[in-house]
PDB file of C-alpha atoms in Angstrom:
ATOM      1  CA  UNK K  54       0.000   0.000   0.000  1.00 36.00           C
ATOM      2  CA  UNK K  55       1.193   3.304  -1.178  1.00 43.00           C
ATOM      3  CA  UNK K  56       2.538   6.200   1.226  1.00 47.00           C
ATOM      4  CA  UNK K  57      -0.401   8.736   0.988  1.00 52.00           C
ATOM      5  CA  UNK K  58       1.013  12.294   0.084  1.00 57.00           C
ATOM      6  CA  UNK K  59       0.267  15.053   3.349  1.00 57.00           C
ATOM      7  CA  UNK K  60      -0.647  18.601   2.100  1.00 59.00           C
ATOM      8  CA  UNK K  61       2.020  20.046   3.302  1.00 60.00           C
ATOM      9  CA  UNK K  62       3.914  17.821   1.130  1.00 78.00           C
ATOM     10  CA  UNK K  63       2.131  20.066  -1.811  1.00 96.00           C
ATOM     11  CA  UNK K  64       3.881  23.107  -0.983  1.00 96.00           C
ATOM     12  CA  UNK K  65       7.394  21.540  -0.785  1.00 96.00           C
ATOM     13  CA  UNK K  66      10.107  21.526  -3.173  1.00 97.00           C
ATOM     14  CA  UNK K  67      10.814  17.986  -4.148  1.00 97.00           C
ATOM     15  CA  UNK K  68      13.872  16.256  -4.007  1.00 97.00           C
ATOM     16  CA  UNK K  69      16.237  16.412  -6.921  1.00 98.00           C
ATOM     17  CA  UNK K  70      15.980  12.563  -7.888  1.00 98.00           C
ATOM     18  CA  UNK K  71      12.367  12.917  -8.113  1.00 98.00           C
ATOM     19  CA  UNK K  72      12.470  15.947 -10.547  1.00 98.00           C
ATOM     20  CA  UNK K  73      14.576  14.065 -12.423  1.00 98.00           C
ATOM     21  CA  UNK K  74      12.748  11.174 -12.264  1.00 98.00           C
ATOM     22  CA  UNK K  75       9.881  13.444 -13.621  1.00 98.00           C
ATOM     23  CA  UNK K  76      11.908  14.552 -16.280  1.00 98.00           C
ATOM     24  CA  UNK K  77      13.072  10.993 -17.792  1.00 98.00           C
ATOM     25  CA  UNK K  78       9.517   9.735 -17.773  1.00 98.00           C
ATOM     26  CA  UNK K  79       8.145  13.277 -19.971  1.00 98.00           C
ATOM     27  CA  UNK K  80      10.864  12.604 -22.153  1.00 98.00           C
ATOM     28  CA  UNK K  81       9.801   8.932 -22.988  1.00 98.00           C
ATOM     29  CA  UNK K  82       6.679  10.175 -23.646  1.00 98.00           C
ATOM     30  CA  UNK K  83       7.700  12.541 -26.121  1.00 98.00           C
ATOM     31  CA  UNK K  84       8.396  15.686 -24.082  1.00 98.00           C
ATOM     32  CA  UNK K  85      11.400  18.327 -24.102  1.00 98.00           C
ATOM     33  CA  UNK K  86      12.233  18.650 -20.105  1.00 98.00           C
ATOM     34  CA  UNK K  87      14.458  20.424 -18.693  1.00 98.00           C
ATOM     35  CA  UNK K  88      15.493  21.199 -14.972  1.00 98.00           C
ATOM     36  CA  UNK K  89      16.653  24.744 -14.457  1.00 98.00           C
ATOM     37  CA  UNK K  90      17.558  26.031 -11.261  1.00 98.00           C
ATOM     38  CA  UNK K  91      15.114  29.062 -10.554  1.00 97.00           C
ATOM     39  CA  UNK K  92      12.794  31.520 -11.678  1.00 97.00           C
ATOM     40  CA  UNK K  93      15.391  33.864 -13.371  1.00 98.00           C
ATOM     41  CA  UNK K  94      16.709  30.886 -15.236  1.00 98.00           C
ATOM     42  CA  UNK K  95      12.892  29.866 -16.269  1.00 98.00           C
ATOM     43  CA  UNK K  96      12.507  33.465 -17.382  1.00 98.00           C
ATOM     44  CA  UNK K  97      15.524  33.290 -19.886  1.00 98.00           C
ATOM     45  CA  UNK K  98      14.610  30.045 -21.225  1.00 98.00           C
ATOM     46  CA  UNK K  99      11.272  30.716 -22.046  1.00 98.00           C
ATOM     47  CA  UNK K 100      12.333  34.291 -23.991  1.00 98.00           C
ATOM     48  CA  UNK K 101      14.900  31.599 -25.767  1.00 98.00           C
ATOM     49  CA  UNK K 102      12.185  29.238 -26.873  1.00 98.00           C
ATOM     50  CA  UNK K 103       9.811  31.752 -28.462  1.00 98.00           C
ATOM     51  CA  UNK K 104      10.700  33.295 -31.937  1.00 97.00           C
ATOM     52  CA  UNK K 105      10.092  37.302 -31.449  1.00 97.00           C
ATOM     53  CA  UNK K 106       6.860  38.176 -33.194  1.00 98.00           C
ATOM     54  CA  UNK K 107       4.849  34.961 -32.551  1.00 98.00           C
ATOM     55  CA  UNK K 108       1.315  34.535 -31.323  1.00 98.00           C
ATOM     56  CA  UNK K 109       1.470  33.657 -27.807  1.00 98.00           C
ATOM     57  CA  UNK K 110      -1.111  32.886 -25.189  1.00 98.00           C
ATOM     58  CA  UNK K 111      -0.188  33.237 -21.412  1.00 98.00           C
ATOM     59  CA  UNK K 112      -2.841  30.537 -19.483  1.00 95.00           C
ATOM     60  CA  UNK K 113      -4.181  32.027 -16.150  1.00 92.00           C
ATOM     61  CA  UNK K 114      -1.203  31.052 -13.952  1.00 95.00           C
ATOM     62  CA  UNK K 115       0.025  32.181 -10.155  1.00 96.00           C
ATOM     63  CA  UNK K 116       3.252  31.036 -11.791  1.00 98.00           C
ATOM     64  CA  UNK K 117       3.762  32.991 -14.865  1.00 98.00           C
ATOM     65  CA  UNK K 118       2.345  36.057 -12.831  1.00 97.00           C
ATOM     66  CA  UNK K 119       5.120  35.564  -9.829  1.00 97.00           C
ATOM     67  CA  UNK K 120       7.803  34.550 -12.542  1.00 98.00           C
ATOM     68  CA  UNK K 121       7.494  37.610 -14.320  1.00 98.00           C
ATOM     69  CA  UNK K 122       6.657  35.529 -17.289  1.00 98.00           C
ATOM     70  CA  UNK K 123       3.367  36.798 -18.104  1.00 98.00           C
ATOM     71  CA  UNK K 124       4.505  40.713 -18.075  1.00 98.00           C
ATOM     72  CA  UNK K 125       7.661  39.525 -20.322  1.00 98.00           C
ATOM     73  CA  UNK K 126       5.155  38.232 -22.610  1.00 98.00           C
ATOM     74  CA  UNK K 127       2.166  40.422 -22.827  1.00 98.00           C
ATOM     75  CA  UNK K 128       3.536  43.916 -21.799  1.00 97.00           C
ATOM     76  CA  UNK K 129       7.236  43.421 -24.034  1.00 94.00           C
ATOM     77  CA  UNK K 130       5.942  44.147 -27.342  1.00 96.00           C
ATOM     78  CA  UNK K 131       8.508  41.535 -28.504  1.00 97.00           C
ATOM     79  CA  UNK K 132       5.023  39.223 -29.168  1.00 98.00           C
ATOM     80  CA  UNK K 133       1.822  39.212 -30.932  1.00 98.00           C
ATOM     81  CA  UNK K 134       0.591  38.929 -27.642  1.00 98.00           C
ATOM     82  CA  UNK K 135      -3.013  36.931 -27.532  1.00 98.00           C
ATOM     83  CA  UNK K 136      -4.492  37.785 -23.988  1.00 96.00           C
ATOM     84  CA  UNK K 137      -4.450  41.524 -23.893  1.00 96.00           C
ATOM     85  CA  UNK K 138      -5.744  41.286 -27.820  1.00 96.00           C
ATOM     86  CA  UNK K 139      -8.728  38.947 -26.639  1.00 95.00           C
ATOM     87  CA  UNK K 140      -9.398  40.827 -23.231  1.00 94.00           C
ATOM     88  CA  UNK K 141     -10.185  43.962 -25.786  1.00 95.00           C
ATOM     89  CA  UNK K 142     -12.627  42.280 -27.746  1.00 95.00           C
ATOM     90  CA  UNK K 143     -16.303  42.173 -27.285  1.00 93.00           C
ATOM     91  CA  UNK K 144     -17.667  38.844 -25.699  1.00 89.00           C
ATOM     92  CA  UNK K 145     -20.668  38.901 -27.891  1.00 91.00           C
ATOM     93  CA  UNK K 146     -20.161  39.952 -31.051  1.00 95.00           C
ATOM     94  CA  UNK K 147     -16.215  38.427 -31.705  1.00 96.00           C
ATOM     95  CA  UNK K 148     -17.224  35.510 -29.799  1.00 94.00           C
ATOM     96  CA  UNK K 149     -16.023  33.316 -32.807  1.00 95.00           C
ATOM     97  CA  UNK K 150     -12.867  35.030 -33.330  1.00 95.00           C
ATOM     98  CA  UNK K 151     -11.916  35.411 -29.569  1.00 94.00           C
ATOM     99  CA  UNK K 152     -12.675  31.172 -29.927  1.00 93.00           C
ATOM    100  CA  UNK K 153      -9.625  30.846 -32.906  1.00 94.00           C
ATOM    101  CA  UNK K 154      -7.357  33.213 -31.008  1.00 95.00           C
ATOM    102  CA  UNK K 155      -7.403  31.212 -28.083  1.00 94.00           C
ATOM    103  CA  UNK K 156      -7.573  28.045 -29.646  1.00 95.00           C
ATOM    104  CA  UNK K 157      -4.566  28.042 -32.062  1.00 96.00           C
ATOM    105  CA  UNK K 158      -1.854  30.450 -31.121  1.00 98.00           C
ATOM    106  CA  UNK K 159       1.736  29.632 -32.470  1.00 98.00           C
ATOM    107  CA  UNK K 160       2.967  29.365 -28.819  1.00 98.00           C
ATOM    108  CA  UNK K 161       0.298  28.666 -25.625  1.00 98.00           C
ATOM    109  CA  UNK K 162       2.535  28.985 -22.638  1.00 98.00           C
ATOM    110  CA  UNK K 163       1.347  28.292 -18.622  1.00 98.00           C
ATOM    111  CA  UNK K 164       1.393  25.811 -15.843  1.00 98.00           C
ATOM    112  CA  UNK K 165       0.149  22.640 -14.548  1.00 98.00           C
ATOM    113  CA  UNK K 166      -1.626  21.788 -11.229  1.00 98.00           C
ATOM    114  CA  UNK K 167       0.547  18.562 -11.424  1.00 98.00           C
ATOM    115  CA  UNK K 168       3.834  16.379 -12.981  1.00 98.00           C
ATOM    116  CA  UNK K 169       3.707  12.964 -12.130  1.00 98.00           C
ATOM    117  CA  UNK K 170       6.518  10.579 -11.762  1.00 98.00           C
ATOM    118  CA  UNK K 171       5.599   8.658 -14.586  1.00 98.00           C
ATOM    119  CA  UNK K 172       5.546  11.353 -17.042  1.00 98.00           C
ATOM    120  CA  UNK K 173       1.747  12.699 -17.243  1.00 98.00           C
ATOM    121  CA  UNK K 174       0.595  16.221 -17.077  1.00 98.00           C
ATOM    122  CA  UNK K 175      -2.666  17.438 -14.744  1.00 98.00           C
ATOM    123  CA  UNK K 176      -4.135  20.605 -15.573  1.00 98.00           C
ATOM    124  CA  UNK K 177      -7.012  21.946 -14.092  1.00 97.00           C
ATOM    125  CA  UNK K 178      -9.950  24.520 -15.369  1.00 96.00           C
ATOM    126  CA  UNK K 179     -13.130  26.664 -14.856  1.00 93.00           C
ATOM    127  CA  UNK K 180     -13.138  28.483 -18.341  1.00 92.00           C
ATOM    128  CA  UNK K 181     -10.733  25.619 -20.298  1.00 94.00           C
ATOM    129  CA  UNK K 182      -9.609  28.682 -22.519  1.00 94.00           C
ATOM    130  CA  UNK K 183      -5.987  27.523 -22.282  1.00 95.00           C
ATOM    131  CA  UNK K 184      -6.700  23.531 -22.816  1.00 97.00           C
ATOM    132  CA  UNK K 185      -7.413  23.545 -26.856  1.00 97.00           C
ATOM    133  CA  UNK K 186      -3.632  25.007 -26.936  1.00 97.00           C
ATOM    134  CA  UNK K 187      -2.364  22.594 -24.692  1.00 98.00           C
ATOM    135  CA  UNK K 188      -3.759  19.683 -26.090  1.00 97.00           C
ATOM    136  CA  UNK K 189      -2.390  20.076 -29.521  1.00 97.00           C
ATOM    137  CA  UNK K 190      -4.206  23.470 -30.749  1.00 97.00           C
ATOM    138  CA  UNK K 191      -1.097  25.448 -30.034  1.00 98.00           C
ATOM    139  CA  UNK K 192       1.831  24.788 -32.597  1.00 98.00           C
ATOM    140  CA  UNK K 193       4.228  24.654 -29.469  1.00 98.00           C
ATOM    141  CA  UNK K 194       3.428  24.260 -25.883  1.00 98.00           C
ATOM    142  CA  UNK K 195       5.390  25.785 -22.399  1.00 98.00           C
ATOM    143  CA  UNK K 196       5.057  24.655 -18.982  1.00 98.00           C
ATOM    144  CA  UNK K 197       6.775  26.326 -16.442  1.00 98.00           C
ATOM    145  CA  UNK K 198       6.538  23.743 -13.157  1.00 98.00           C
ATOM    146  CA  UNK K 199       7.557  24.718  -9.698  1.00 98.00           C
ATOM    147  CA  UNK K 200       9.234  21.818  -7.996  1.00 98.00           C
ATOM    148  CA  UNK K 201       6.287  21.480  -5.149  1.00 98.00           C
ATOM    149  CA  UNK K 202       4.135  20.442  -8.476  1.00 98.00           C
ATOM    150  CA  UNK K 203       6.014  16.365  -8.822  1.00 98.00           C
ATOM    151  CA  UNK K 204       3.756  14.017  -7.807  1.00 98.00           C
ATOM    152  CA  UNK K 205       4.498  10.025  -7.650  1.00 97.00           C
ATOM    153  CA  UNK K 206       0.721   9.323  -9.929  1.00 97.00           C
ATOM    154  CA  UNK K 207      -1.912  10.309 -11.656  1.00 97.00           C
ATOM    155  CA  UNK K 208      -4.196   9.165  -8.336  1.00 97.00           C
ATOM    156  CA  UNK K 209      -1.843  11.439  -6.473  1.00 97.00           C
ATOM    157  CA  UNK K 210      -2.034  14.564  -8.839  1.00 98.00           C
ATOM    158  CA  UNK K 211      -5.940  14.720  -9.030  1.00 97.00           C
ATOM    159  CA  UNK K 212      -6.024  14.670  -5.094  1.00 97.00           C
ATOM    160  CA  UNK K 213      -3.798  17.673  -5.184  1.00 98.00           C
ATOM    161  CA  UNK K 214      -6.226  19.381  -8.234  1.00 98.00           C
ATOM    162  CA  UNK K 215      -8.949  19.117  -5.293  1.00 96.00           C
ATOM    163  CA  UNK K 216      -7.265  19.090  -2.085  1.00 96.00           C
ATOM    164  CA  UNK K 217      -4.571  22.410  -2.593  1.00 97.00           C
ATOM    165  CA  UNK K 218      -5.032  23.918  -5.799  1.00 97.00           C
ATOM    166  CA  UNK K 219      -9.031  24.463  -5.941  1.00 96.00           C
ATOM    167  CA  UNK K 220      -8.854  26.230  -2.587  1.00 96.00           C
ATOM    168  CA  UNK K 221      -5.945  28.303  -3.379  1.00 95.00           C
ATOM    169  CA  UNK K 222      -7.650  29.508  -6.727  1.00 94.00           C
ATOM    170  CA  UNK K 223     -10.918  29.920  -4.999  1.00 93.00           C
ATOM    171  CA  UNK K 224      -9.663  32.382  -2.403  1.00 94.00           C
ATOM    172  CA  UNK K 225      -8.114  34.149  -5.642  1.00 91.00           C
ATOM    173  CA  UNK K 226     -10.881  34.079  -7.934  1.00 92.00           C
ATOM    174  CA  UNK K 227     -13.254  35.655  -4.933  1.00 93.00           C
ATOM    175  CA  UNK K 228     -10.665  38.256  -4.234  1.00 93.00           C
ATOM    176  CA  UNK K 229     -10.636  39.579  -7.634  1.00 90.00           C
ATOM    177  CA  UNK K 230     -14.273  38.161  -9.077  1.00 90.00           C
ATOM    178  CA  UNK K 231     -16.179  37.810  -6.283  1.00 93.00           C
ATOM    179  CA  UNK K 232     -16.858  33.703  -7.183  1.00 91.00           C
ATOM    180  CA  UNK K 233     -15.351  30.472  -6.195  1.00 91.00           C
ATOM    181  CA  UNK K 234     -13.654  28.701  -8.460  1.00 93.00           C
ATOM    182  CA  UNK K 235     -14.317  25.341  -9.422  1.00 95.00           C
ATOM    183  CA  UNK K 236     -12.629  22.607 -11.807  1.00 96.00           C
ATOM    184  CA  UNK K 237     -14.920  22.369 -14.623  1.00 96.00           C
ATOM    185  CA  UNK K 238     -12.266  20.599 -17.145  1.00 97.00           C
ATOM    186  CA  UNK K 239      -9.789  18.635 -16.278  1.00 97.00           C
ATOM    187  CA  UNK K 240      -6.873  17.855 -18.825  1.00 98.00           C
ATOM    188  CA  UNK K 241      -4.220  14.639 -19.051  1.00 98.00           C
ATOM    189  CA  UNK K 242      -1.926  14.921 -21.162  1.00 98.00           C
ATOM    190  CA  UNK K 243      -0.195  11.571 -21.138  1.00 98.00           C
ATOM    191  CA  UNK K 244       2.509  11.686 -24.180  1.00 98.00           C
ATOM    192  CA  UNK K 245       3.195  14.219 -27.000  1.00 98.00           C
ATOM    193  CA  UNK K 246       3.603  12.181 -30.135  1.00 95.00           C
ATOM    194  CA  UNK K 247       4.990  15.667 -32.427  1.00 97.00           C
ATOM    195  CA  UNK K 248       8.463  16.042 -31.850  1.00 96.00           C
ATOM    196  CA  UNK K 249       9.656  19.527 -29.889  1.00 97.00           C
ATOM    197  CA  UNK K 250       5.920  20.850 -29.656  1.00 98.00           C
ATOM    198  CA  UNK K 251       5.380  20.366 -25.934  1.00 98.00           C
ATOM    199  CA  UNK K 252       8.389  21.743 -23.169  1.00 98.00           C
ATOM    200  CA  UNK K 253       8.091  20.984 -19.626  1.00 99.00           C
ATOM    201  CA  UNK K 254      10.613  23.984 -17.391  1.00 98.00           C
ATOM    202  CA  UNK K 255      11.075  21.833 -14.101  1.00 98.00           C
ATOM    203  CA  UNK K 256      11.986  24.461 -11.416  1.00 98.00           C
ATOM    204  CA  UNK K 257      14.450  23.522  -8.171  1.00 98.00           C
ATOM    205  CA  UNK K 258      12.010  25.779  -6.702  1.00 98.00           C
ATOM    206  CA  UNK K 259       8.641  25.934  -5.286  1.00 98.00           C
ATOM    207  CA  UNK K 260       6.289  28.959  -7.403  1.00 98.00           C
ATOM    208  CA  UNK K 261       2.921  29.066  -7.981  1.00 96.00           C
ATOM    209  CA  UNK K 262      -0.085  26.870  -6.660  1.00 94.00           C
TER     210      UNK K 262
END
């Protein structure tokens, strides 16, 4: 019988065999992984791995908002940069184009709620606007992963969706919306089969939910 994962256990940095542990088993399964030391480092790489001028789209993330990411990517100018585009358009009447933007960006960069040990990805929604990217909408995917997101399985990774992410996000989406938050889609992304379109940054540090 399995050692059940504590919460506090959530918030902790794993240790270094088990990132790269996590790292092996993406790559297997058709991931780029790497293991960078901090946020600065994460930062660099991810200005490295986007051409200037592409169409990116920054998921809602705690992580790319600490990082700095997000503002690198939607306040530079270096980008064609999807969110701030989308966030101008009207809800009604560009429905249908504010769909496409969102769906097929060259670049859809973000976070997970969990990296398992055997080399799955857990990502957790309300909207979903960031999931058609990730799951093969986007021409290349980003993750940025703090290290307290390695889990040992998929069983594992969907009790931390519920158990530390979901209230986390709740007491954020209340503070600025006024609404709980809830997990309305839930994506696995178990393998990438197209070679260099999905890039997992593995952190030494703890960021983010």
């Amino acid at each position: 019988m399995g050692t059940r994962t504590s919460a506090v256990a959530f918030t902790e940095a794993v240790a270094a065999e088990r990132l790269e542990r996590a790292a092996e088993a993406l790559v297997l399964h058709g991931f780029d992984a790497e293991i960078l030391d901090d946020v600065a480092a994460a930062r660099v790489r991810v200005g490295e791995l986007i051409p200037p001028g592409a169409s990116v789209f920054t998921g809602a993330s705690e992580t790319l908002r600490l990082s700095g990411i997000e503002e690198d990517i939607n306040g530079s100018g270096r980008y064609e940069a999807v969110k701030p585009r989308v966030l101008a358009m009207d809800r009604a009447s560009e429905a249908d184009a504010i769909r496409r933007a969102l769906a097929g960006p060259d670049v859809s960069v973000g976070s997970v709620a969990a990296v398992t040990e055997t080399g799955s990805l857990v990502i957790a929604s309300g909207s979903g606007s960031q999931l058609p990217g990730y799951a093969g909408g986007a021409g290349r995917a980003i993750w940025v992963v703090g290290a307290q997101k390695v889990v040992p399985d998929l069983e594992t990774a969907l009790r931390r969706v519920e158990e530390h992410c979901l209230p986390l996000e709740s007491a954020r989406t209340m503070e600025v919306h006024g609404w709980p938050s809830t997990v309305n889609r839930l994506l696995v992304l178990n393998a990438e089969y197209v070679p260099g379109r999905g890039t997992v940054l593995l952190l030494r540090e703890p960021i983010g939910f």
